[in-house]
mmCIF file of C-alpha atoms and ligand atoms in Angstrom:
data_model
loop_
_atom_site.group_PDB
_atom_site.id
_atom_site.type_symbol
_atom_site.label_atom_id
_atom_site.label_comp_id
_atom_site.label_asym_id
_atom_site.label_seq_id
_atom_site.Cartn_x
_atom_site.Cartn_y
_atom_site.Cartn_z
ATOM 1 C CA MET W 1 138.326 145.785 92.584
ATOM 2 C CA ALA W 2 138.594 143.380 95.519
ATOM 3 C CA SER W 3 141.946 142.217 96.793
ATOM 4 C CA ILE W 4 142.323 138.440 96.731
ATOM 5 C CA LEU W 5 143.443 136.694 99.896
ATOM 6 C CA GLN W 6 144.683 133.158 99.755
ATOM 7 C CA PHE W 7 142.741 131.123 102.285
ATOM 8 C CA ASP W 8 144.351 127.905 103.463
ATOM 9 C CA PRO W 9 142.837 126.610 106.739
ATOM 10 C CA ALA W 10 146.187 125.266 107.947
ATOM 11 C CA SER W 11 148.077 128.560 107.530
ATOM 12 C CA SER W 12 145.072 130.566 108.755
ATOM 13 C CA ALA W 13 145.102 128.643 112.082
ATOM 14 C CA ALA W 14 148.866 129.057 112.270
ATOM 15 C CA ARG W 15 148.488 132.822 112.017
ATOM 16 C CA ARG W 16 146.382 132.881 115.202
ATOM 17 C CA PRO W 17 148.037 130.432 117.619
ATOM 18 C CA GLU W 18 146.753 132.350 120.625
ATOM 19 C CA ARG W 19 143.120 131.941 119.517
ATOM 20 C CA PRO W 20 140.883 131.489 122.625
ATOM 21 C CA ALA W 21 138.723 128.454 123.396
ATOM 22 C CA PRO W 22 135.830 127.806 120.943
ATOM 23 C CA GLY W 23 133.331 130.680 120.967
ATOM 24 C CA PRO W 24 129.970 131.107 119.205
ATOM 25 C CA ASP W 25 131.725 131.535 115.834
ATOM 26 C CA ALA W 26 133.488 128.213 116.182
ATOM 27 C CA LEU W 27 130.292 126.440 117.248
ATOM 28 C CA ARG W 28 128.436 127.881 114.300
ATOM 29 C CA ALA W 29 131.285 126.835 112.004
ATOM 30 C CA LEU W 30 131.087 123.310 113.386
ATOM 31 C CA GLN W 31 127.345 123.164 112.729
ATOM 32 C CA LEU W 32 127.831 124.607 109.262
ATOM 33 C CA ALA W 33 130.541 122.029 108.451
ATOM 34 C CA SER W 34 128.287 119.140 109.431
ATOM 35 C CA THR W 35 125.496 120.552 107.218
ATOM 36 C CA LEU W 36 127.810 121.132 104.260
ATOM 37 C CA GLN W 37 129.416 117.699 104.287
ATOM 38 C CA VAL W 38 126.063 116.124 103.382
ATOM 39 C CA TRP W 39 126.305 117.481 99.809
ATOM 40 C CA LEU W 40 128.502 115.979 97.129
ATOM 41 C CA ASP W 41 127.783 118.612 94.497
ATOM 42 C CA PRO W 42 130.039 121.713 94.691
ATOM 43 C CA GLY W 43 127.169 123.970 93.589
ATOM 44 C CA ARG W 44 124.956 122.719 96.439
ATOM 45 C CA VAL W 45 127.765 123.093 99.004
ATOM 46 C CA ILE W 46 128.274 126.718 97.978
ATOM 47 C CA GLN W 47 124.527 127.368 97.860
ATOM 48 C CA ARG W 48 124.125 126.119 101.450
ATOM 49 C CA PHE W 49 127.179 128.090 102.629
ATOM 50 C CA ALA W 50 125.920 131.268 100.956
ATOM 51 C CA ALA W 51 122.409 130.823 102.379
ATOM 52 C CA ASP W 52 123.871 130.634 105.896
ATOM 53 C CA LEU W 53 125.941 133.816 105.510
ATOM 54 C CA LEU W 54 123.164 135.753 103.762
ATOM 55 C CA GLU W 55 120.726 134.717 106.478
ATOM 56 C CA HIS W 56 123.078 136.024 109.182
ATOM 57 C CA GLY W 57 123.635 139.310 107.305
ATOM 58 C CA GLU W 58 127.354 138.687 106.811
ATOM 59 C CA ALA W 59 127.047 139.491 103.101
ATOM 60 C CA ASP W 60 124.525 140.835 100.595
ATOM 61 C CA GLY W 61 125.905 138.639 97.869
ATOM 62 C CA ILE W 62 128.317 135.753 97.506
ATOM 63 C CA ALA W 63 129.979 134.761 94.239
ATOM 64 C CA TYR W 64 131.872 131.544 93.625
ATOM 65 C CA ARG W 65 134.266 130.928 90.752
ATOM 66 C CA ASP W 66 134.408 127.199 90.096
ATOM 67 C CA PRO W 67 138.023 126.143 89.358
ATOM 68 C CA GLU W 68 136.973 123.587 86.737
ATOM 69 C CA GLU W 69 134.025 125.244 85.047
ATOM 70 C CA ASP W 70 133.852 128.392 83.038
ATOM 71 C CA ARG W 71 131.255 129.992 85.309
ATOM 72 C CA THR W 72 130.707 132.026 88.436
ATOM 73 C CA LEU W 73 127.736 131.296 90.692
ATOM 74 C CA LEU W 74 126.093 134.275 92.386
ATOM 75 C CA HIS W 75 123.848 134.071 95.446
ATOM 76 C CA GLY W 76 122.152 137.226 96.703
ATOM 77 C CA THR W 77 122.962 140.555 95.055
ATOM 78 C CA ARG W 78 126.136 142.327 93.978
ATOM 79 C CA ALA W 79 127.386 145.109 96.266
ATOM 80 C CA ALA W 80 130.231 147.619 96.260
ATOM 81 C CA HIS W 81 132.453 146.362 99.103
ATOM 82 C CA ARG W 82 134.106 143.081 98.307
ATOM 83 C CA VAL W 83 136.518 140.669 99.846
ATOM 84 C CA ALA W 84 137.691 137.724 97.788
ATOM 85 C CA TYR W 85 139.289 134.520 99.073
ATOM 86 C CA ARG W 86 141.125 132.054 96.891
ATOM 87 C CA LEU W 87 140.532 128.729 98.629
ATOM 88 C CA VAL W 88 143.474 126.345 98.728
ATOM 89 C CA VAL W 89 143.986 123.098 100.623
ATOM 90 C CA ASP W 90 147.308 121.270 100.292
ATOM 91 C CA ASP W 91 148.016 123.143 97.035
ATOM 92 C CA GLU W 92 144.619 122.076 95.639
ATOM 93 C CA ASP W 93 142.754 125.008 94.061
ATOM 94 C CA LEU W 94 139.148 125.026 95.292
ATOM 95 C CA GLY W 95 138.108 128.197 93.483
ATOM 96 C CA GLU W 96 137.371 131.669 94.721
ATOM 97 C CA VAL W 97 134.680 132.987 97.056
ATOM 98 C CA THR W 98 133.842 136.706 96.917
ATOM 99 C CA LEU W 99 131.729 138.239 99.647
ATOM 100 C CA MET W 100 129.914 141.435 98.695
ATOM 101 C CA CYS W 101 128.473 143.918 101.137
ATOM 102 C CA ARG W 102 126.883 147.386 101.040
ATOM 103 C CA ARG W 103 129.047 148.463 104.003
ATOM 104 C CA ARG W 104 132.763 148.096 104.565
ATOM 105 C CA TYR W 105 133.913 144.986 106.469
ATOM 106 C CA GLU W 106 135.517 145.440 109.890
ATOM 107 C CA PRO W 107 138.644 143.346 110.607
ATOM 108 C CA ALA W 108 136.844 141.452 113.416
ATOM 109 C CA GLU W 109 134.040 140.543 111.019
ATOM 110 C CA LEU W 110 136.551 139.162 108.536
ATOM 111 C CA GLU W 111 138.000 136.964 111.249
ATOM 112 C CA GLY W 112 134.531 135.493 111.864
ATOM 113 C CA ILE W 113 134.085 134.959 108.143
ATOM 114 C CA GLU W 114 137.418 133.140 107.939
ATOM 115 C CA THR W 115 136.234 130.771 110.665
ATOM 116 C CA LEU W 116 133.194 129.989 108.504
ATOM 117 C CA LEU W 117 135.382 129.574 105.419
ATOM 118 C CA ALA W 118 137.338 126.945 107.341
ATOM 119 C CA ALA W 119 134.036 125.046 107.650
ATOM 120 C CA LEU W 120 133.527 125.300 103.896
ATOM 121 C CA VAL W 121 136.870 124.130 102.524
ATOM 122 C CA TYR W 122 136.849 120.397 103.313
ATOM 123 C CA PRO W 123 133.229 119.694 102.247
ATOM 124 C CA LEU W 124 133.945 121.743 99.091
ATOM 125 C CA ARG W 125 137.174 119.844 98.378
ATOM 126 C CA ASN W 126 135.355 116.508 98.812
ATOM 127 C CA ALA W 127 132.535 117.606 96.497
ATOM 128 C CA LEU W 128 135.003 118.771 93.804
ATOM 129 C CA ARG W 129 136.902 115.478 94.048
ATOM 130 C CA PHE W 130 133.681 113.468 93.866
ATOM 131 C CA ARG W 131 132.581 115.388 90.766
ATOM 132 C CA ARG W 132 135.973 114.747 89.134
ATOM 133 C CA LEU W 133 135.774 111.009 89.837
ATOM 134 C CA GLU W 134 132.198 110.801 88.663
ATOM 135 C CA ARG W 135 133.134 112.540 85.401
ATOM 136 C CA CYS W 136 136.088 110.185 84.856
ATOM 137 C CA ALA W 137 133.809 107.183 85.347
ATOM 138 C CA ARG W 138 131.571 108.460 82.544
ATOM 139 C CA LEU W 139 134.273 109.409 80.044
ATOM 140 C CA ASP W 140 136.189 107.428 77.454
ATOM 141 C CA ALA W 141 139.829 108.061 78.358
ATOM 142 C CA LEU W 142 141.115 107.979 74.761
ATOM 143 C CA THR W 143 138.730 110.378 73.048
ATOM 144 C CA GLY W 144 137.174 112.325 75.919
ATOM 145 C CA ALA W 145 133.704 111.400 74.609
ATOM 146 C CA GLY W 146 131.094 109.931 76.987
ATOM 147 C CA ASN W 147 131.451 106.175 77.474
ATOM 148 C CA ARG W 148 128.873 103.431 76.997
ATOM 149 C CA ALA W 149 127.535 103.690 80.565
ATOM 150 C CA ALA W 150 127.071 107.448 80.119
ATOM 151 C CA LEU W 151 125.264 106.855 76.818
ATOM 152 C CA ASP W 152 122.826 104.370 78.397
ATOM 153 C CA GLU W 153 122.014 106.819 81.163
ATOM 154 C CA GLU W 154 121.762 109.889 78.923
ATOM 155 C CA LEU W 155 119.690 108.114 76.283
ATOM 156 C CA ARG W 156 117.198 107.031 78.946
ATOM 157 C CA ARG W 157 117.052 110.617 80.247
ATOM 158 C CA GLN W 158 116.676 112.181 76.795
ATOM 159 C CA MET W 159 113.959 109.707 75.750
ATOM 160 C CA ASP W 160 112.087 110.520 78.916
ATOM 161 C CA LEU W 161 112.413 114.278 78.283
ATOM 162 C CA ALA W 162 111.321 113.793 74.656
ATOM 163 C CA ARG W 163 108.269 111.790 75.757
ATOM 164 C CA ARG W 164 107.202 114.280 78.430
ATOM 165 C CA GLY W 165 107.871 117.396 76.377
ATOM 166 C CA GLY W 166 106.632 115.979 73.065
ATOM 167 C CA HIS W 167 110.092 116.727 71.535
ATOM 168 C CA SER W 168 111.917 114.791 68.894
ATOM 169 C CA LEU W 169 115.291 113.153 69.517
ATOM 170 C CA GLY W 170 117.793 112.332 66.801
ATOM 171 C CA LEU W 171 120.405 109.597 67.108
ATOM 172 C CA LEU W 172 123.463 109.239 64.873
ATOM 173 C CA MET W 173 125.556 106.077 64.818
ATOM 174 C CA LEU W 174 128.905 106.679 63.211
ATOM 175 C CA ASP W 175 131.646 104.207 62.268
ATOM 176 C CA LEU W 176 135.112 104.794 60.776
ATOM 177 C CA ASP W 177 135.557 103.091 57.412
ATOM 178 C CA HIS W 178 138.227 100.412 56.971
ATOM 179 C CA PHE W 179 139.737 101.289 60.307
ATOM 180 C CA LYS W 180 141.263 97.819 60.669
ATOM 181 C CA GLU W 181 143.523 98.606 57.684
ATOM 182 C CA ILE W 182 144.919 101.693 59.490
ATOM 183 C CA ASN W 183 145.616 99.606 62.587
ATOM 184 C CA ASP W 184 147.170 96.772 60.596
ATOM 185 C CA ARG W 185 149.328 99.008 58.403
ATOM 186 C CA LEU W 186 150.393 101.714 60.896
ATOM 187 C CA GLY W 187 149.962 100.065 64.287
ATOM 188 C CA HIS W 188 147.567 100.411 67.187
ATOM 189 C CA ALA W 189 149.102 103.674 68.479
ATOM 190 C CA ALA W 190 148.491 105.363 65.120
ATOM 191 C CA GLY W 191 144.937 103.941 65.186
ATOM 192 C CA ASP W 192 144.467 105.565 68.595
ATOM 193 C CA GLU W 193 145.688 108.889 67.221
ATOM 194 C CA VAL W 194 143.152 108.646 64.391
ATOM 195 C CA LEU W 195 140.366 107.940 66.875
ATOM 196 C CA ARG W 196 141.336 110.974 68.962
ATOM 197 C CA GLU W 197 141.556 113.310 65.977
ATOM 198 C CA CYS W 198 138.316 111.952 64.593
ATOM 199 C CA ALA W 199 136.506 112.661 67.872
ATOM 200 C CA ALA W 200 137.918 116.208 67.786
ATOM 201 C CA ARG W 201 136.645 116.792 64.247
ATOM 202 C CA ILE W 202 133.239 115.359 65.142
ATOM 203 C CA ARG W 203 133.054 117.685 68.144
ATOM 204 C CA GLY W 204 134.036 120.616 65.962
ATOM 205 C CA ALA W 205 131.016 119.979 63.734
ATOM 206 C CA MET W 206 128.527 119.604 66.610
ATOM 207 C CA ARG W 207 126.462 122.222 68.408
ATOM 208 C CA ARG W 208 126.881 122.694 72.165
ATOM 209 C CA SER W 209 123.629 120.872 72.913
ATOM 210 C CA ASP W 210 124.600 117.727 70.957
ATOM 211 C CA LEU W 211 126.085 114.868 72.986
ATOM 212 C CA LEU W 212 128.951 112.635 71.839
ATOM 213 C CA PHE W 213 129.663 109.090 73.090
ATOM 214 C CA ARG W 214 132.104 106.374 72.126
ATOM 215 C CA TYR W 215 129.865 103.374 71.561
ATOM 216 C CA GLY W 216 132.551 100.765 70.928
ATOM 217 C CA GLY W 217 135.986 100.422 69.241
ATOM 218 C CA GLU W 218 135.667 102.776 66.243
ATOM 219 C CA GLU W 219 131.998 103.539 66.647
ATOM 220 C CA PHE W 220 130.461 106.740 68.044
ATOM 221 C CA VAL W 221 126.907 107.771 68.904
ATOM 222 C CA ILE W 222 125.603 111.341 68.915
ATOM 223 C CA LEU W 223 122.345 112.366 70.548
ATOM 224 C CA LEU W 224 120.565 115.457 69.245
ATOM 225 C CA PRO W 225 118.054 116.587 71.854
ATOM 226 C CA ASP W 226 114.997 118.253 70.384
ATOM 227 C CA ALA W 227 116.120 117.707 66.777
ATOM 228 C CA GLY W 228 114.311 115.993 63.939
ATOM 229 C CA CYS W 229 115.721 113.900 61.113
ATOM 230 C CA GLU W 230 116.481 116.898 58.915
ATOM 231 C CA ALA W 231 118.812 118.427 61.536
ATOM 232 C CA ALA W 232 120.361 115.011 62.176
ATOM 233 C CA VAL W 233 121.128 114.557 58.462
ATOM 234 C CA ALA W 234 122.617 118.056 58.274
ATOM 235 C CA LEU W 235 124.926 117.303 61.226
ATOM 236 C CA ALA W 236 125.890 113.903 59.813
ATOM 237 C CA GLU W 237 126.864 115.526 56.511
ATOM 238 C CA ARG W 238 128.897 118.206 58.301
ATOM 239 C CA ILE W 239 130.761 115.488 60.209
ATOM 240 C CA ARG W 240 131.277 113.330 57.118
ATOM 241 C CA ARG W 241 132.813 116.302 55.305
ATOM 242 C CA ALA W 242 134.912 117.413 58.301
ATOM 243 C CA VAL W 243 136.476 113.951 58.576
ATOM 244 C CA SER W 244 137.107 113.349 54.870
ATOM 245 C CA ALA W 245 138.007 116.912 53.826
ATOM 246 C CA ARG W 246 141.703 116.789 54.750
ATOM 247 C CA PRO W 247 144.114 113.971 55.609
ATOM 248 C CA PHE W 248 144.948 113.110 59.210
ATOM 249 C CA ARG W 249 148.555 114.030 60.008
ATOM 250 C CA LEU W 250 150.000 111.379 62.283
ATOM 251 C CA ARG W 251 153.513 111.354 63.714
ATOM 252 C CA GLU W 252 155.053 109.578 60.737
ATOM 253 C CA GLU W 253 152.325 109.350 58.140
ATOM 254 C CA THR W 254 149.261 111.036 56.787
ATOM 255 C CA VAL W 255 146.120 109.012 56.196
ATOM 256 C CA ARG W 256 142.771 109.712 54.672
ATOM 257 C CA VAL W 257 139.798 108.692 56.781
ATOM 258 C CA THR W 258 136.102 108.503 56.017
ATOM 259 C CA VAL W 259 133.063 107.705 58.141
ATOM 260 C CA SER W 260 129.682 106.119 57.529
ATOM 261 C CA VAL W 261 126.665 107.341 59.467
ATOM 262 C CA GLY W 262 123.295 105.770 60.293
ATOM 263 C CA ILE W 263 120.451 107.920 61.620
ATOM 264 C CA ALA W 264 117.220 107.115 63.454
ATOM 265 C CA CYS W 265 114.782 109.539 65.066
ATOM 266 C CA HIS W 266 112.972 108.522 68.201
ATOM 267 C CA ARG W 267 109.380 107.350 67.801
ATOM 268 C CA PRO W 268 107.011 107.900 70.740
ATOM 269 C CA GLY W 269 106.971 104.808 72.947
ATOM 270 C CA GLU W 270 109.927 103.197 71.194
ATOM 271 C CA PRO W 271 112.304 101.378 73.583
ATOM 272 C CA GLN W 272 115.957 102.394 73.798
ATOM 273 C CA ALA W 273 117.270 99.172 72.246
ATOM 274 C CA ALA W 274 114.922 99.517 69.251
ATOM 275 C CA LEU W 275 116.126 103.079 68.513
ATOM 276 C CA LEU W 276 119.785 101.968 68.614
ATOM 277 C CA GLU W 277 118.944 98.952 66.476
ATOM 278 C CA ARG W 278 117.362 101.148 63.772
ATOM 279 C CA ALA W 279 120.363 103.501 63.717
ATOM 280 C CA ASP W 280 122.599 100.438 63.433
ATOM 281 C CA ARG W 281 120.571 99.165 60.484
ATOM 282 C CA ALA W 282 120.931 102.539 58.757
ATOM 283 C CA LEU W 283 124.683 102.424 59.410
ATOM 284 C CA TYR W 284 124.870 98.956 57.898
ATOM 285 C CA ALA W 285 123.016 100.248 54.826
ATOM 286 C CA ALA W 286 125.567 103.109 54.518
ATOM 287 C CA LYS W 287 128.441 100.599 54.662
ATOM 288 C CA ARG W 288 126.799 98.342 52.069
ATOM 289 C CA ALA W 289 126.137 101.285 49.755
ATOM 290 C CA GLY W 290 129.874 102.023 49.573
ATOM 291 C CA ARG W 291 130.809 103.845 52.865
ATOM 292 C CA ASN W 292 131.584 107.577 53.355
ATOM 293 C CA ARG W 293 127.856 108.263 53.309
ATOM 294 C CA VAL W 294 124.800 108.934 55.451
ATOM 295 C CA GLU W 295 121.657 106.777 55.582
ATOM 296 C CA VAL W 296 118.431 107.194 57.564
ATOM 297 C CA HIS W 297 116.088 104.552 58.996
ATOM 298 C CA PRO W 298 113.453 104.174 57.710
ATOM 299 C CA PRO W 299 114.896 104.930 54.257
ATOM 300 C CA ALA W 300 113.127 107.666 52.251
ATOM 301 C CA GLY W 301 110.079 106.277 50.447
ATOM 302 C CA ALA W 302 109.867 103.168 52.664
HETATM 303 N N1 LIG J 401 143.763 101.588 67.657
HETATM 304 C C1 LIG J 401 142.619 101.134 68.140
HETATM 305 N N2 LIG J 401 141.917 100.238 67.414
HETATM 306 C C2 LIG J 401 140.754 99.777 67.896
HETATM 307 C C3 LIG J 401 140.236 100.221 69.115
HETATM 308 N N3 LIG J 401 139.055 99.588 69.329
HETATM 309 C C4 LIG J 401 138.837 98.805 68.251
HETATM 310 N N4 LIG J 401 139.847 98.910 67.364
HETATM 311 C C5 LIG J 401 140.064 98.224 66.072
HETATM 312 O O1 LIG J 401 139.059 98.664 65.162
HETATM 313 C C6 LIG J 401 139.048 97.723 64.087
HETATM 314 C C7 LIG J 401 137.613 97.516 63.635
HETATM 315 O O2 LIG J 401 137.640 96.713 62.503
HETATM 316 P P1 LIG J 401 136.350 96.264 61.712
HETATM 317 O O3 LIG J 401 135.232 96.030 62.689
HETATM 318 O O4 LIG J 401 136.735 95.143 60.831
HETATM 319 O O5 LIG J 401 135.900 97.521 60.911
HETATM 320 P P2 LIG J 401 136.600 98.356 59.748
HETATM 321 O O6 LIG J 401 137.953 97.871 59.379
HETATM 322 O O7 LIG J 401 136.490 99.793 60.134
HETATM 323 O O8 LIG J 401 135.651 98.074 58.522
HETATM 324 P P3 LIG J 401 134.258 98.720 58.177
HETATM 325 O O9 LIG J 401 133.642 99.182 59.473
HETATM 326 O O10 LIG J 401 133.477 97.629 57.556
HETATM 327 O O11 LIG J 401 134.504 99.841 57.240
HETATM 328 C C8 LIG J 401 139.708 96.443 64.617
HETATM 329 O O12 LIG J 401 140.961 96.316 63.991
HETATM 330 C C9 LIG J 401 139.895 96.738 66.110
HETATM 331 O O13 LIG J 401 141.057 96.120 66.630
HETATM 332 C C10 LIG J 401 140.999 101.177 69.869
HETATM 333 O O14 LIG J 401 140.644 101.624 70.954
HETATM 334 N N5 LIG J 401 142.171 101.587 69.342
#
């Protein structure tokens, strides 16, 4: 088990005030920092950092625990001797870097490694911040689903993948029934609560590979990569049941909510707008047929 050292570049410099003028380590760190700052993806920053240390034989393997993702990236191979650094800048957690080596580290070697870690922390912090901002720009703040801009981008990407791979792509358009009544009777804040809870129930019915977006006010879109109409109908029914099965408990009231769902499956060569338009037509048919139901475009037998 490796001991974990907290690495903060400010306190690390403070610990060695008598450090001599820049030597080869410092020059290498400077070069490394200028290479690393080019990347705005934390995974790429770590990959480049690891490649540099592996190349110089300072480690046989380097693992990185991302502070915001449930994963650890490994470069190189695992080895018995380990030293782990929790990276912190101004109280901001940047994750944990573990260096693994077949031989035991000497104290002088660790000092050199800490100089290189100092080159890593700021590019890594910038990349983590950039990723956070980019994610916020693509998320709907109320429900945590993807927003309209994210849907446009993802739909284009998924249609392209479907075309190249010869896969199918299912699209569900989902709308809460009589939502205006909830807003009018209980107020906008209660309406917001319903939207949040509804998104949570939808997510609970989805598989990991399905993608949820808030399309507009009380309308959601789900993309099902590599899924045909049968799978799309099965998901739509699961969602319809999950929403209507039990009342929504709000702060002061409980309300029953239902959803209508329209489904269209991508046809080769079909433009994005046409696919959305067909799902919308199916949704309209579900509303006209009485709501709390699922319809597909084209309708069976058409
Ligand atoms: N609370 C809340 N309400 C919203 C939000 N966005 C849109 N709405 C409301 O959603 C309601 C949509 O009403 P309608 O389009 O008439 O639809 P509906 O009442 O669900 O009726 P059907 O769709 O025909 O079943 C309007 O009252 C909007 O003000 C939001 O972010 N929060």
